[in-house]
Amino acid sequence: MALNENKIINRIDELFCDFDIDGVPGAAIAVIKDGNTVFKKGYGLANIETSQPFEVDTLFGICSITKQFTATCILLLEKDGRLSLDDSMSSLMPELAHLGDEITVGDLCRNTSGIRDYLGLASIAGYDWTGKLSKQAALKLIYDQQTLNFPRGERCYYSNSNFVILAQIIERLEDKPFGDVLRDRIFKPLGMNNSSLPVSTAKRPAETALAYIAGGEGSFQELTIDVPLSGEGGIVSTLDDLILWEKNFENNILNIVDFEQRLSHTIPLNDGTEVSYALGLGVSSMRGNFMQAHSGGLPGILSHRLRIPDQRLSVIGLFNRAPADMTGLTEKVAGFYLDEAGILQDSDPSTVELDNELIEAHLGSYFDPQSGMLFELCRGEENLSLKIMTTPRPLLPRSQTEWDETFKQNKGKPSVSLVGTLTQPCLQLALLTGYQANLAKLSSEIEDDNLEKYCGTYFSDELKASCHITVDDKSLNMCVKGEVGENSPVTLKSIGERLFINISATNFAQTVYFSEKDEQIPQLIISTERDNSLLFKQK
C-alpha cells in the first residue's frame, strides 16, 4: 500500500503545533521506513535566549538512549573474544566484589543485577540537580553500596549504575576513555561525525540544545545540570546522526552477528518471569507487532526512540522541554504510518465486562513497607493505570478483575488483580519487573496531629548523609546533607500512617517511612522507584 506522505506530514505538523510557536523550546522528529528517511523536521527553539532554532542537525544530549550504544560496545568486545555476557562483574571490577560473584556482564546490560541507581542514591543523599556531581562522587555511590535492591536475577529494576559499570569495564579492556571507544568503534564506522561523549553535561558543546522546565503562563525556565554521564546517558548527537544509527539496524554495518536480535533478546528472571528489558533496550508491542524502544531524560531534556522491525519502521523524538509526552508523541507518529499501511489498532479492551463498583473501591494508593514502593491504581485516559511512585503504567483488562501491563497481556500472572472486597480493597501485583506482592489499600482518613514525634536527625551509614526532620506551620519538612550536597528543605506530604512522600519537579519521587517502637521513632527509611529501603537511624 502506497503511503500518503502529504497526509502524514500534515498529521505530524498538527501533532507538534504546540512546539512550533515563536519563543518556545522545541523538538525534532525523524521517521525511517524501509531503510529510507521519509520524514525529519525540527520545531521550536533549541535556545530561547539566542533564538537558535531546533533543527535536524542541532546537537542534543540523548540521555539514556546511550545505553544501547554501551551494550553494542559490549557485543563488539564479545565479538573480539575479549569478554562474554556470562563473565562475572567481580572478575572485571574487583571494587565491586563485595556485592557477590553471581552478577554477570549480561545482568548489567539487562538491569537484573540488583545494583541501586546512583542518581537515585544521590537524590536521597542530598543532591538536588542544582550543584555539581563529580565523577568521583558518582562512582563512590556505586562502589560503596553495601546491599542490593534484590538478589541477582530476581527482578529487573532500571538502574543507571549498571551502565556506568559497563563503561568502566569497556575502558579497562580497551585502555582508553569510553568516549574514544564510542568514536572509534561506532561513530566513525557509521559516519556519525557530530556525535561525542563529553566528560559531563556541563562540558557539552556550546551549541547543544538547552534544557527547559515549563513555568506559569506559558513561560519556560532554563536548567543547567552538571552530572558526569557516561555509558548510562552521556552521548551528545543530532537527529541526522541518530538516523545513521538507525540504519545500522537495517544494514548491520558494525558486522555483529544477529545484531538486532541479540540486542533485543530478553532473558527470563530466576523464576521464569518474562521481562521487558533486553540489552540496553526496552521491548514491547504496538498493534500486534514486536517493538523495541527506549526513552531518555534529565530535567528539561527528553528523548525517545522506537523501532518496529517487522514493519521496518523507526521513529526518533528529541525534546528540550518538560513536561512533554515523549513516548506518546513518538508512538502517535509511528501510528500515522501504521494507519496508512492498514495495520489497525489493537482489539478494543472495552469488550471485557468490568465490575465498576469493585474498581472504584480499589482506586487509590498502596504501600509496601518492605521495599518502600508506593503504588496508585487510577483511571487513565482510556483504561486503568498503575502509578509506580509517580510513573504511570497503562493497563489493559484481561478479565473483570485482572489487568496487564501493555507488553504482558495474557502472559503469565496478571500484572494487577483486584483481590479485595468493596470494604477491604487489596491488590495482587505481579509486574514485568518481577515485583510481586499483595497490598492493602491505604486509608485516606488517617490524620497525624503529632508531627513533633518525627523531629530529629537521622543518619545513613551507607550514604554518609544526615536527614534533618523539622515541623513548620503544621507541615513536616526534610533536609538532607551528605557528601554529594545539601538539598533545600522540602515539605513532605502525609499519605498514610507514618508514611510521607517527597515529590520534586527535578528529582526522584521518594517515600519516607518512619518506623515506631515503644512510642519512639528510632529510624526512617527512604526509597525511590530504583533504590529501595535506604535506612537512616536517629542519632
Coordinates of C-alpha atoms in Angstrom, one line a residue, residues 78-483:
E78 CA 32.4 -10.2 22.8
K79 CA 32.9 -10.4 19.0
D80 CA 36.7 -9.7 19.6
G81 CA 36.7 -12.6 22.1
R82 CA 37.7 -10.3 25.0
L83 CA 34.7 -10.9 27.2
S84 CA 31.4 -12.7 27.4
L85 CA 28.0 -11.7 28.7
D86 CA 28.4 -14.6 31.2
D87 CA 31.6 -13.2 32.7
S88 CA 31.2 -12.2 36.3
M89 CA 31.3 -8.5 37.1
S90 CA 33.6 -9.0 40.0
S91 CA 36.3 -10.6 37.8
L92 CA 36.4 -7.4 35.7
M93 CA 35.6 -4.9 38.5
P94 CA 37.3 -6.1 41.8
E95 CA 36.0 -2.9 43.5
L96 CA 32.5 -4.5 43.4
A97 CA 33.5 -8.0 44.6
H98 CA 31.7 -7.3 47.9
L99 CA 28.4 -7.4 46.0
G100 CA 29.0 -11.1 45.1
D101 CA 30.4 -13.2 42.2
E102 CA 27.0 -14.0 40.7
I103 CA 26.3 -10.7 38.9
T104 CA 27.4 -11.0 35.2
V105 CA 28.0 -8.6 32.4
G106 CA 24.7 -9.7 30.9
D107 CA 22.9 -8.8 34.2
L108 CA 24.3 -5.3 33.9
C109 CA 23.1 -4.9 30.3
R110 CA 19.7 -6.3 31.3
N111 CA 19.2 -4.3 34.6
T112 CA 18.9 -7.6 36.5
S113 CA 22.0 -7.1 38.7
G114 CA 20.1 -5.6 41.8
I115 CA 22.6 -2.7 42.0
R116 CA 21.0 0.5 43.0
D117 CA 20.7 3.5 40.8
Y118 CA 23.4 6.1 41.7
L119 CA 21.3 9.1 40.6
G120 CA 18.5 8.0 42.9
L121 CA 21.0 7.4 45.7
A122 CA 22.4 10.9 45.1
S123 CA 18.9 12.4 45.4
I124 CA 18.4 10.6 48.7
A125 CA 21.8 11.7 50.0
G126 CA 21.2 15.4 49.3
Y127 CA 21.9 16.1 45.7
D128 CA 19.1 18.2 44.1
W129 CA 20.5 18.8 40.5
T130 CA 21.5 22.4 41.2
G131 CA 25.1 21.7 42.0
K132 CA 27.9 19.7 40.5
L133 CA 28.0 15.9 40.9
S134 CA 31.6 14.8 40.2
K135 CA 32.6 11.5 38.5
Q136 CA 34.4 10.5 41.7
A137 CA 31.3 11.1 43.8
A138 CA 29.1 9.2 41.4
L139 CA 31.5 6.2 41.4
K140 CA 31.7 6.3 45.1
L141 CA 27.9 6.0 45.4
I142 CA 28.2 2.9 43.3
Y143 CA 31.2 1.3 44.9
D144 CA 30.1 2.0 48.5
Q145 CA 26.8 0.1 48.1
Q146 CA 26.6 -2.5 50.9
T147 CA 23.4 -4.2 49.8
L148 CA 21.4 -4.9 46.6
N149 CA 17.8 -4.0 45.8
F150 CA 17.3 -7.7 45.2
P151 CA 19.4 -10.8 44.6
R152 CA 20.8 -11.0 41.1
G153 CA 18.2 -12.2 38.5
E154 CA 15.3 -12.0 40.9
R155 CA 13.9 -8.7 39.4
C156 CA 14.5 -6.2 36.7
Y157 CA 14.9 -2.7 38.1
Y158 CA 16.2 0.1 35.8
S159 CA 19.5 1.3 37.2
N160 CA 21.9 3.8 35.6
S161 CA 24.7 2.3 37.8
N162 CA 24.7 -0.8 35.6
F163 CA 25.7 1.1 32.5
V164 CA 28.3 3.3 34.4
I165 CA 29.9 0.0 35.4
L166 CA 29.8 -1.3 31.8
A167 CA 31.5 1.9 30.6
Q168 CA 34.2 1.3 33.3
I169 CA 34.7 -2.3 32.1
I170 CA 34.9 -1.2 28.4
E171 CA 37.5 1.5 29.3
R172 CA 39.7 -1.0 31.1
L173 CA 39.6 -3.6 28.3
E174 CA 40.2 -1.0 25.6
D175 CA 42.7 1.0 27.6
K176 CA 41.2 4.3 26.5
P177 CA 38.3 6.6 27.6
F178 CA 34.8 5.4 26.8
G179 CA 34.2 8.4 24.6
D180 CA 37.1 7.4 22.4
V181 CA 35.8 3.8 22.2
L182 CA 32.5 5.1 21.0
R183 CA 34.2 7.3 18.4
D184 CA 36.4 4.6 17.0
R185 CA 34.1 1.6 17.1
I186 CA 30.7 3.1 16.4
F187 CA 30.6 6.8 15.5
K188 CA 33.3 6.7 12.8
P189 CA 32.2 3.4 11.1
L190 CA 28.6 4.7 10.9
G191 CA 29.6 8.3 9.8
M192 CA 28.1 9.8 13.0
N193 CA 30.6 12.7 12.8
N194 CA 28.7 15.1 15.1
S195 CA 28.3 12.6 18.0
S196 CA 30.6 12.6 21.0
L197 CA 30.7 11.8 24.7
P198 CA 31.6 14.9 26.8
V199 CA 33.0 14.3 30.3
S200 CA 29.9 15.8 31.9
T201 CA 26.7 17.6 31.0
A202 CA 28.3 20.9 31.8
K203 CA 31.1 20.3 29.2
R204 CA 28.7 19.7 26.3
P205 CA 29.4 21.9 23.2
A206 CA 28.0 25.4 23.5
E207 CA 25.5 25.0 20.6
T208 CA 23.8 22.0 22.3
A209 CA 20.1 22.4 22.8
L210 CA 19.4 23.7 26.3
A211 CA 17.0 22.2 28.9
Y212 CA 13.8 24.0 29.9
I213 CA 11.1 23.4 32.5
A214 CA 7.6 24.8 32.0
G215 CA 6.6 27.6 34.3
G216 CA 3.4 29.6 34.6
E217 CA 1.5 31.2 31.8
G218 CA 3.5 29.7 29.0
S219 CA 6.9 30.6 30.4
F220 CA 10.0 28.3 30.5
Q221 CA 12.9 28.2 32.9
E222 CA 16.3 27.2 31.7
L223 CA 18.0 24.5 33.7
T224 CA 21.8 23.9 34.0
I225 CA 22.8 20.5 35.2
D226 CA 26.3 19.2 35.9
V227 CA 26.4 15.4 36.2
P228 CA 29.2 13.1 34.9
L229 CA 27.1 11.0 32.5
S230 CA 28.9 8.2 30.6
G231 CA 27.6 4.8 29.5
E232 CA 24.2 5.4 31.0
G233 CA 23.3 8.6 29.2
G234 CA 26.2 10.8 28.1
I235 CA 26.1 10.9 24.3
V236 CA 25.5 14.2 22.5
S237 CA 24.3 13.6 19.0
T238 CA 22.0 15.1 16.3
L239 CA 18.8 13.8 14.7
D240 CA 20.8 13.3 11.5
D241 CA 23.4 11.2 13.2
L242 CA 20.8 9.1 15.0
I243 CA 19.3 8.3 11.6
L244 CA 22.6 6.8 10.7
W245 CA 22.5 4.7 13.9
E246 CA 19.0 3.6 13.0
K247 CA 20.1 2.5 9.5
N248 CA 22.7 0.2 11.2
F249 CA 19.8 -1.9 12.4
E250 CA 18.9 -2.4 8.7
N251 CA 22.4 -2.9 7.3
N252 CA 24.5 -4.2 10.3
I253 CA 27.4 -2.0 9.2
L254 CA 29.2 -2.9 12.5
N255 CA 29.1 -6.6 11.4
I256 CA 27.9 -8.1 14.7
V257 CA 26.3 -11.5 14.1
D258 CA 22.5 -11.3 14.6
F259 CA 23.0 -7.7 15.9
E260 CA 19.3 -6.6 16.2
Q261 CA 18.1 -10.0 17.5
R262 CA 20.8 -10.1 20.2
L263 CA 20.3 -6.5 21.3
S264 CA 16.5 -7.0 21.7
H265 CA 16.6 -10.6 23.2
T266 CA 15.3 -10.9 26.7
I267 CA 16.2 -13.5 29.4
P268 CA 13.5 -14.6 31.9
L269 CA 14.2 -13.9 35.6
N270 CA 15.2 -16.7 38.0
D271 CA 11.6 -17.8 38.5
G272 CA 10.8 -17.8 34.8
T273 CA 9.0 -14.4 34.7
E274 CA 9.3 -12.7 31.3
V275 CA 10.7 -9.2 31.4
S276 CA 10.6 -6.2 29.0
Y277 CA 14.2 -5.2 29.0
A278 CA 16.9 -6.6 26.8
L279 CA 20.5 -5.3 26.2
G280 CA 20.1 -1.6 26.8
L281 CA 16.7 -1.7 25.1
G282 CA 13.2 -2.0 26.2
V283 CA 10.9 -4.3 24.3
S284 CA 7.1 -4.2 24.0
S285 CA 4.5 -4.3 21.2
M286 CA 2.4 -2.0 19.1
R287 CA -0.7 -3.1 17.3
G288 CA 0.4 -6.7 17.5
N289 CA 3.9 -6.0 16.3
F290 CA 7.1 -6.5 18.3
M291 CA 8.6 -3.2 19.2
Q292 CA 12.0 -2.2 20.7
A293 CA 12.1 1.2 22.3
H294 CA 14.0 3.3 24.9
S295 CA 13.5 6.8 26.4
G296 CA 16.0 9.1 27.9
G297 CA 15.6 12.1 30.2
L298 CA 17.1 14.6 32.5
P299 CA 15.1 17.6 33.9
G300 CA 14.1 19.5 30.7
I301 CA 15.8 17.1 28.2
L302 CA 13.8 14.2 26.9
S303 CA 14.3 11.6 24.1
H304 CA 12.5 8.6 22.7
R305 CA 13.5 6.1 20.0
L306 CA 11.3 3.2 18.8
R307 CA 11.7 0.6 16.1
I308 CA 9.2 -2.0 14.8
P309 CA 11.4 -4.5 12.9
D310 CA 8.7 -6.4 11.0
Q311 CA 7.4 -3.1 9.6
R312 CA 11.0 -1.7 9.1
L313 CA 9.7 1.4 10.8
S314 CA 11.6 3.7 13.3
V315 CA 10.7 7.0 14.9
I316 CA 13.2 9.2 16.9
G317 CA 12.0 12.1 19.0
L318 CA 14.1 14.7 20.8
F319 CA 12.5 17.3 23.1
N320 CA 14.2 20.1 25.1
R321 CA 11.3 20.9 27.4
A322 CA 9.5 19.2 30.3
P323 CA 6.8 18.1 30.7
A324 CA 6.5 16.5 27.2
D325 CA 4.9 13.2 26.4
M326 CA 8.0 11.9 24.6
T327 CA 6.7 8.3 24.4
G328 CA 3.2 9.1 23.5
L329 CA 4.2 11.6 20.7
T330 CA 6.7 9.3 19.0
E331 CA 4.2 6.4 19.2
K332 CA 1.5 8.6 17.7
V333 CA 3.9 9.4 14.8
A334 CA 4.5 5.7 14.3
G335 CA 0.8 5.1 14.4
F336 CA 0.3 7.5 11.5
Y337 CA 2.4 5.3 9.3
L338 CA 0.8 2.1 10.6
D339 CA -2.6 3.6 9.8
E340 CA -1.6 4.2 6.2
A341 CA -0.2 0.7 6.0
G342 CA -3.5 -0.7 7.1
I343 CA -2.2 -2.0 10.4
L344 CA -5.2 -1.4 12.7
Q345 CA -5.4 -0.6 16.4
D346 CA -5.2 -3.5 18.9
S347 CA -8.5 -5.1 19.8
D348 CA -10.8 -2.9 21.9
P349 CA -10.3 -3.8 25.6
S350 CA -13.7 -2.3 26.3
T351 CA -15.2 -5.7 25.2
V352 CA -14.2 -7.0 28.7
E353 CA -17.1 -6.6 31.1
L354 CA -15.8 -4.7 34.1
D355 CA -17.0 -4.6 37.7
N356 CA -17.0 -0.8 38.0
E357 CA -18.2 -0.8 41.6
L358 CA -15.3 -3.0 42.6
I359 CA -12.9 -1.0 40.6
E360 CA -14.0 2.3 42.2
A361 CA -13.4 0.7 45.7
H362 CA -9.9 -0.3 44.7
L363 CA -8.8 3.1 43.2
G364 CA -6.2 4.7 45.5
S365 CA -2.8 4.2 47.0
Y366 CA -1.0 1.1 48.2
F367 CA 2.3 0.9 50.0
D368 CA 4.9 -1.9 50.5
P369 CA 6.9 -1.2 53.7
Q370 CA 9.4 -4.0 52.8
S371 CA 10.6 -2.2 49.6
G372 CA 9.3 1.3 50.3
M373 CA 7.4 1.2 47.0
L374 CA 4.2 3.2 46.6
F375 CA 1.6 2.3 44.0
E376 CA -1.6 4.1 42.9
L377 CA -4.4 2.5 40.9
C378 CA -6.1 5.3 39.0
R379 CA -8.1 5.9 35.8
G380 CA -6.1 6.8 32.7
E381 CA -7.4 8.4 29.5
E382 CA -9.0 5.2 28.3
N383 CA -8.3 2.4 30.9
L384 CA -6.8 1.9 34.3
S385 CA -3.3 2.9 35.1
L386 CA -0.9 1.8 37.8
K387 CA 1.5 4.5 39.1
I388 CA 4.7 3.2 40.5
M389 CA 5.9 6.0 42.7
T390 CA 4.9 8.7 40.1
T391 CA 5.5 6.8 36.9
P392 CA 2.2 5.7 35.2
R393 CA 1.9 2.3 33.6
P394 CA -1.1 1.8 31.3
L395 CA -3.1 -1.3 32.0
L396 CA -5.3 -3.4 29.7
P397 CA -8.1 -5.6 31.1
R398 CA -7.7 -9.3 31.0
S399 CA -10.9 -10.2 32.9
Q400 CA -13.4 -8.5 35.1
T401 CA -10.9 -8.1 37.9
E402 CA -7.5 -8.6 36.2
W403 CA -5.3 -6.2 34.2
D404 CA -1.9 -6.5 32.4
E405 CA 0.9 -4.1 31.6
T406 CA 0.8 -3.5 27.8
F407 CA 3.5 -5.9 26.7
K408 CA 2.4 -8.6 29.2
Q409 CA -1.1 -9.1 28.0
N410 CA -2.3 -12.6 28.7
K411 CA 1.2 -13.8 29.6
G412 CA 1.7 -15.5 33.0
K413 CA 0.1 -13.9 36.0
P414 CA -1.9 -10.7 35.6
S415 CA 0.0 -7.6 36.4
V416 CA -2.8 -6.3 38.7
S417 CA -5.6 -8.3 40.3
L418 CA -8.4 -6.9 42.5
V419 CA -8.4 -9.5 45.3
G420 CA -10.1 -7.5 48.0
T421 CA -13.7 -6.6 48.7
L422 CA -15.7 -3.4 48.5
T423 CA -14.9 -2.6 52.1
Q424 CA -11.4 -4.1 52.2
P425 CA -9.7 -3.3 48.9
C426 CA -6.5 -5.3 48.1
L427 CA -4.2 -5.5 45.1
Q428 CA -2.2 -8.5 44.0
L429 CA 0.8 -7.3 41.9
A430 CA 2.9 -9.4 39.5
L431 CA 4.8 -6.8 37.5
L432 CA 7.1 -7.2 34.5
T433 CA 9.9 -6.1 36.8
G434 CA 9.5 -9.3 38.7
Y435 CA 8.0 -7.5 41.7
Q436 CA 5.2 -9.4 43.4
A437 CA 3.2 -8.5 46.5
N438 CA -0.3 -8.4 48.0
L439 CA -1.0 -4.9 49.3
A440 CA -3.9 -3.4 51.2
K441 CA -5.2 0.0 50.2
L442 CA -4.0 2.9 52.3
S443 CA -6.7 4.6 54.4
S444 CA -7.4 8.2 53.3
E445 CA -8.8 9.1 56.7
I446 CA -5.6 8.9 58.7
E447 CA -4.5 12.3 60.2
D448 CA -1.3 12.6 62.2
D449 CA -1.6 15.5 64.6
N450 CA 1.6 14.8 66.5
L451 CA 4.3 15.6 63.8
E452 CA 6.8 16.6 66.5
K453 CA 7.5 13.0 67.3
Y454 CA 9.3 12.6 63.9
C455 CA 11.6 15.6 64.5
G456 CA 15.3 14.9 64.8
T457 CA 18.4 14.0 62.9
Y458 CA 18.8 10.6 61.2
F459 CA 22.0 9.2 59.7
S460 CA 22.7 6.8 56.9
D461 CA 26.0 4.9 57.3
E462 CA 25.8 3.7 53.7
L463 CA 25.3 7.1 52.2
K464 CA 27.2 9.1 54.8
A465 CA 24.3 11.5 54.9
S466 CA 22.2 13.2 57.6
C467 CA 18.5 13.7 57.3
H468 CA 17.0 16.5 59.4
I469 CA 13.3 16.4 60.1
T470 CA 11.5 19.6 61.4
V471 CA 8.0 20.9 61.8
D472 CA 6.9 24.3 60.4
D473 CA 3.4 25.6 60.2
K474 CA 1.9 22.1 60.8
S475 CA 4.0 20.6 58.0
L476 CA 6.8 18.1 58.2
N477 CA 9.9 19.3 56.5
M478 CA 13.0 17.3 55.4
C479 CA 16.6 18.4 54.6
V480 CA 19.4 16.0 53.7
K481 CA 23.0 16.8 53.8
G482 CA 25.6 14.4 52.5
E483 CA 28.9 14.1 50.7

